Short mmCIF file of C-alpha atoms in Angstrom, two decimals:
data_model
loop_
_atom_site.label_atom_id
_atom_site.label_comp_id
_atom_site.label_asym_id
_atom_site.label_seq_id
_atom_site.Cartn_x
_atom_site.Cartn_y
_atom_site.Cartn_z
CA UNK A 1082 -12.41 -95.12 53.33
CA UNK A 1083 -14.05 -98.17 51.77
CA UNK A 1084 -17.77 -98.01 51.39
CA UNK A 1085 -20.13 -100.95 51.53
CA UNK A 1086 -18.94 -103.81 49.36
CA UNK A 1087 -20.92 -106.80 48.11
CA UNK A 1088 -20.04 -109.98 46.32
CA UNK A 1089 -20.65 -111.35 43.82
CA UNK A 1090 -21.94 -108.60 41.53
CA UNK A 1091 -23.98 -110.98 39.41
CA UNK A 1092 -25.19 -114.52 39.94
CA UNK A 1093 -27.24 -116.97 37.90
CA UNK A 1094 -28.89 -119.92 39.62
CA UNK A 1095 -31.60 -122.42 38.80
CA UNK A 1096 -34.79 -123.10 40.71
CA UNK A 1097 -34.30 -125.13 43.87
CA UNK A 1098 -30.68 -124.15 44.33
CA UNK A 1099 -29.26 -122.29 47.28
CA UNK A 1100 -27.30 -119.03 47.17
CA UNK A 1101 -25.08 -117.07 49.57
CA UNK A 1102 -24.49 -113.35 49.14
CA UNK A 1103 -21.85 -111.44 51.06
CA UNK A 1104 -21.55 -107.91 52.40
CA UNK A 1105 -18.84 -105.92 54.12
CA UNK A 1106 -20.08 -102.78 55.85
CA UNK A 1107 -18.61 -99.32 55.59
CA UNK A 1108 -15.64 -98.83 57.89
CA UNK A 1109 -16.83 -98.01 61.41
CA UNK A 1110 -20.34 -99.37 60.90
CA UNK A 1111 -21.69 -102.20 63.01
CA UNK A 1112 -25.17 -102.83 61.63
CA UNK A 1113 -26.10 -104.49 58.37
CA UNK A 1114 -29.50 -104.57 56.68
CA UNK A 1115 -30.51 -106.53 53.61
CA UNK A 1116 -33.05 -105.49 51.00
CA UNK A 1117 -34.56 -107.10 47.91
CA UNK A 1118 -35.34 -104.85 44.95
CA UNK A 1119 -37.41 -106.31 42.14
CA UNK A 1120 -37.44 -104.55 38.78
CA UNK A 1121 -39.48 -101.36 38.89
CA UNK A 1122 -40.03 -101.56 42.64
CA UNK A 1123 -38.49 -99.91 45.66
CA UNK A 1124 -36.22 -101.96 47.92
CA UNK A 1125 -38.03 -104.24 50.40
CA UNK A 1126 -36.54 -104.84 53.82
CA UNK A 1127 -35.51 -108.43 54.49
CA UNK A 1128 -33.75 -108.25 57.87
CA UNK A 1129 -31.24 -106.36 59.95
CA UNK A 1130 -28.24 -107.67 61.93
CA UNK A 1131 -26.66 -106.02 64.91
CA UNK A 1132 -24.25 -107.60 67.39
CA UNK A 1133 -24.40 -110.82 65.38
CA UNK A 1134 -28.14 -111.20 65.95
CA UNK A 1135 -31.13 -110.70 63.70
CA UNK A 1136 -32.86 -107.67 65.21
CA UNK A 1137 -35.72 -107.04 62.81
CA UNK A 1138 -37.26 -108.94 59.95
CA UNK A 1139 -39.57 -108.01 57.12
CA UNK A 1140 -42.20 -110.20 55.46
CA UNK A 1141 -39.88 -112.79 53.95
CA UNK A 1142 -40.14 -116.57 54.35
CA UNK A 1143 -37.73 -118.66 56.35
CA UNK A 1144 -35.96 -119.58 53.12
CA UNK A 1145 -34.19 -116.27 53.64
CA UNK A 1146 -31.66 -116.43 56.44
CA UNK A 1147 -28.60 -114.52 57.40
CA UNK A 1148 -25.59 -114.22 59.57
CA UNK A 1149 -23.34 -111.51 60.92
CA UNK A 1150 -19.74 -112.18 61.80
CA UNK A 1151 -17.63 -110.62 64.59
CA UNK A 1152 -16.03 -108.27 62.02
CA UNK A 1153 -19.57 -106.99 61.22
CA UNK A 1154 -19.64 -108.50 57.74
CA UNK A 1155 -22.76 -110.37 56.82
CA UNK A 1156 -24.17 -113.10 54.60
CA UNK A 1157 -27.61 -113.55 53.13
CA UNK A 1158 -28.63 -117.12 52.33
CA UNK A 1159 -31.60 -118.07 50.20
CA UNK A 1160 -32.65 -121.72 49.99
CA UNK A 1161 -34.91 -123.46 47.49
CA UNK A 1162 -34.71 -120.59 45.00
CA UNK A 1163 -37.85 -119.59 43.13
CA UNK A 1164 -38.12 -117.67 39.88
CA UNK A 1165 -39.59 -114.80 41.90
CA UNK A 1166 -36.38 -114.47 43.90
CA UNK A 1167 -34.74 -112.87 40.87
CA UNK A 1168 -33.90 -109.35 41.99
CA UNK A 1169 -31.18 -106.95 43.05
CA UNK A 1170 -30.12 -107.71 46.61
CA UNK A 1171 -28.85 -104.67 48.42
CA UNK A 1172 -26.86 -104.55 51.61
CA UNK A 1173 -26.84 -101.38 53.69
CA UNK A 1174 -24.76 -100.53 56.72
CA UNK A 1175 -25.15 -98.03 59.52
CA UNK A 1176 -23.73 -97.19 62.90
CA UNK A 1177 -26.28 -98.49 65.34
CA UNK A 1178 -29.73 -99.72 64.48
CA UNK A 1179 -30.67 -98.15 61.19
CA UNK A 1180 -33.60 -95.82 61.04
CA UNK A 1181 -33.44 -94.87 64.69
CA UNK A 1182 -32.66 -91.20 65.22
CA UNK A 1183 -32.17 -90.54 61.53
CA UNK A 1184 -29.16 -92.86 61.36
CA UNK A 1185 -28.12 -92.88 57.72
CA UNK A 1186 -27.84 -96.16 55.87
CA UNK A 1187 -25.20 -96.51 53.17
CA UNK A 1188 -25.96 -98.99 50.42
CA UNK A 1189 -23.63 -101.29 48.56
CA UNK A 1190 -23.79 -101.72 44.78
CA UNK A 1191 -25.91 -104.85 45.13
CA UNK A 1192 -25.84 -108.40 43.83
CA UNK A 1193 -28.05 -109.07 40.83
CA UNK A 1194 -29.49 -112.56 41.19
CA UNK A 1195 -31.17 -114.28 38.26
CA UNK A 1196 -33.05 -117.51 38.89
CA UNK A 1197 -33.76 -119.61 35.78
CA UNK B 1487 -53.24 -99.29 51.33
CA UNK B 1488 -49.50 -99.40 50.72
CA UNK B 1489 -47.31 -98.15 53.55
CA UNK B 1490 -45.56 -95.59 51.36
CA UNK B 1491 -47.13 -94.27 48.18
CA UNK B 1492 -45.56 -91.96 45.64
CA UNK B 1493 -46.59 -90.20 42.46
CA UNK B 1494 -46.36 -92.84 39.73
CA UNK B 1495 -44.42 -90.69 37.26
CA UNK B 1496 -42.49 -90.63 35.06
CA UNK B 1497 -41.87 -86.90 35.15
CA UNK B 1498 -40.36 -85.52 31.94
CA UNK B 1499 -39.27 -81.89 32.38
CA UNK B 1500 -37.02 -79.42 30.56
CA UNK B 1501 -33.81 -78.14 32.08
CA UNK B 1502 -34.45 -75.29 34.47
CA UNK B 1503 -37.94 -76.46 35.42
CA UNK B 1504 -39.21 -76.83 38.96
CA UNK B 1505 -40.59 -80.23 39.79
CA UNK B 1506 -42.35 -81.51 42.90
CA UNK B 1507 -42.71 -85.07 44.15
CA UNK B 1508 -45.29 -86.11 46.70
CA UNK B 1509 -45.44 -89.06 49.03
CA UNK B 1510 -47.91 -90.29 51.63
CA UNK B 1511 -47.37 -92.83 54.38
CA UNK B 1512 -49.88 -94.90 56.29
CA UNK B 1513 -48.28 -95.47 59.69
CA UNK B 1514 -48.80 -92.46 61.96
CA UNK B 1515 -46.12 -93.85 64.31
CA UNK B 1516 -43.41 -93.47 61.67
CA UNK B 1517 -40.42 -91.75 63.15
CA UNK B 1518 -38.08 -90.50 60.47
CA UNK B 1519 -38.30 -89.72 56.81
CA UNK B 1520 -35.94 -89.55 53.88
CA UNK B 1521 -35.60 -89.02 50.17
CA UNK B 1522 -33.18 -91.31 48.39
CA UNK B 1523 -31.99 -91.03 44.81
CA UNK B 1524 -31.32 -94.08 42.68
CA UNK B 1525 -29.62 -93.91 39.31
CA UNK B 1526 -30.29 -96.62 36.75
CA UNK B 1527 -28.84 -99.97 37.86
CA UNK B 1528 -27.12 -98.34 40.84
CA UNK B 1529 -27.69 -98.42 44.57
CA UNK B 1530 -29.91 -95.89 46.36
CA UNK B 1531 -28.11 -92.92 47.88
CA UNK B 1532 -29.45 -90.61 50.56
CA UNK B 1533 -30.49 -87.28 49.09
CA UNK B 1534 -32.03 -85.66 52.15
CA UNK B 1535 -33.44 -86.45 55.53
CA UNK B 1536 -36.82 -84.78 56.05
CA UNK B 1537 -37.48 -82.98 59.31
CA UNK B 1538 -40.70 -81.63 60.76
CA UNK B 1539 -39.54 -78.06 60.28
CA UNK B 1540 -38.76 -78.65 56.62
CA UNK B 1541 -35.27 -78.41 55.25
CA UNK B 1542 -33.44 -77.13 52.23
CA UNK B 1543 -30.21 -78.16 50.56
CA UNK B 1544 -29.31 -75.96 47.62
CA UNK B 1545 -31.91 -76.53 44.90
CA UNK B 1546 -33.71 -79.21 46.94
CA UNK B 1547 -36.42 -78.55 49.54
CA UNK B 1548 -38.14 -81.23 51.58
CA UNK B 1549 -41.30 -80.79 53.61
CA UNK B 1550 -43.03 -83.03 56.12
CA UNK B 1551 -46.63 -82.77 57.30
CA UNK B 1552 -47.15 -85.28 60.08
CA UNK B 1553 -50.84 -84.46 60.49
CA UNK B 1554 -51.52 -85.31 56.85
CA UNK B 1555 -48.82 -88.00 56.73
CA UNK B 1556 -47.40 -86.35 53.66
CA UNK B 1557 -43.84 -85.73 52.48
CA UNK B 1558 -42.73 -83.65 49.53
CA UNK B 1559 -39.56 -82.92 47.60
CA UNK B 1560 -39.14 -79.83 45.44
CA UNK B 1561 -36.34 -79.53 42.92
CA UNK B 1562 -35.70 -76.07 41.50
CA UNK B 1563 -33.74 -75.24 38.34
CA UNK B 1564 -33.58 -78.89 37.23
CA UNK B 1565 -30.30 -80.12 35.76
CA UNK B 1566 -29.73 -82.99 33.34
CA UNK B 1567 -27.85 -84.72 36.17
CA UNK B 1568 -31.03 -84.75 38.30
CA UNK B 1569 -32.42 -87.49 36.05
CA UNK B 1570 -32.91 -90.47 38.35
CA UNK B 1571 -35.54 -92.31 40.37
CA UNK B 1572 -36.48 -90.61 43.64
CA UNK B 1573 -37.49 -92.90 46.49
CA UNK B 1574 -39.57 -91.76 49.44
CA UNK B 1575 -38.51 -93.64 52.56
CA UNK B 1576 -40.17 -93.90 55.96
CA UNK B 1577 -38.71 -95.42 59.09
CA UNK B 1578 -41.07 -97.66 61.04
CA UNK B 1579 -38.41 -98.67 63.48
CA UNK B 1580 -39.73 -101.51 65.58
CA UNK B 1581 -42.82 -101.93 63.44
CA UNK B 1582 -44.01 -105.19 61.94
CA UNK B 1583 -42.48 -104.33 58.59
CA UNK B 1584 -39.29 -103.28 60.31
CA UNK B 1585 -36.78 -100.69 59.43
CA UNK B 1586 -36.97 -98.54 56.34
CA UNK B 1587 -40.01 -98.75 54.09
CA UNK B 1588 -39.41 -97.57 50.54
CA UNK B 1589 -41.93 -96.27 48.06
CA UNK B 1590 -41.81 -97.59 44.50
CA UNK B 1591 -40.03 -94.47 43.37
CA UNK B 1592 -40.77 -91.73 40.88
CA UNK B 1593 -38.67 -91.50 37.77
CA UNK B 1594 -37.49 -88.06 36.72
CA UNK B 1595 -36.12 -87.36 33.27
CA UNK B 1596 -34.70 -83.88 32.65
CA UNK B 1597 -34.38 -83.03 28.96
CA UNK B 1598 -32.17 -80.37 27.30
#
């Protein structure tokens, strides 16, 4: 049973560029959440996708956008990259909206983004 | 005030020690609570959900006090393999911050 997978594992971009990160949820899961984890910090919620719609969003600017496909996989897009966007981007999947009723979220290994 | 606050750490303890982590949360409407473990440069993994009645899993005991908005994790008989960062997580489902709110984490280092 494949867990949550993310690609790429590492990425180096320069300021102003755009990046797309990809996530495939754990088999049987239909909900995907994205988190940003800066060094020495806990993960910060970006947004959550369920039934191909953004259901919840954290305090992130519109430069951060996403998409969920019919097969439940998801993409995170970041435009106009800033140095401060350098972080580990984590994808987590769950069955149903995560957090409700103690639904467990399973995290992928993350994509480490470096913005120069 | 941060939504989820944890002991700053790091905690450096010998093998066999008992160590306790504390966490407070600011939103009284929070609905569910968790401890996650994160190894260096790895993804977070669920250690325990935390229920109002308190719960135990082997050497790990979690407690929740809703009135004080306080969560704790107790690790007994620490092992070298317990060395990791422990993240306190609160679900504010439907809240303005959405979804799971993570604390900064407390680093535990268990020494021989």
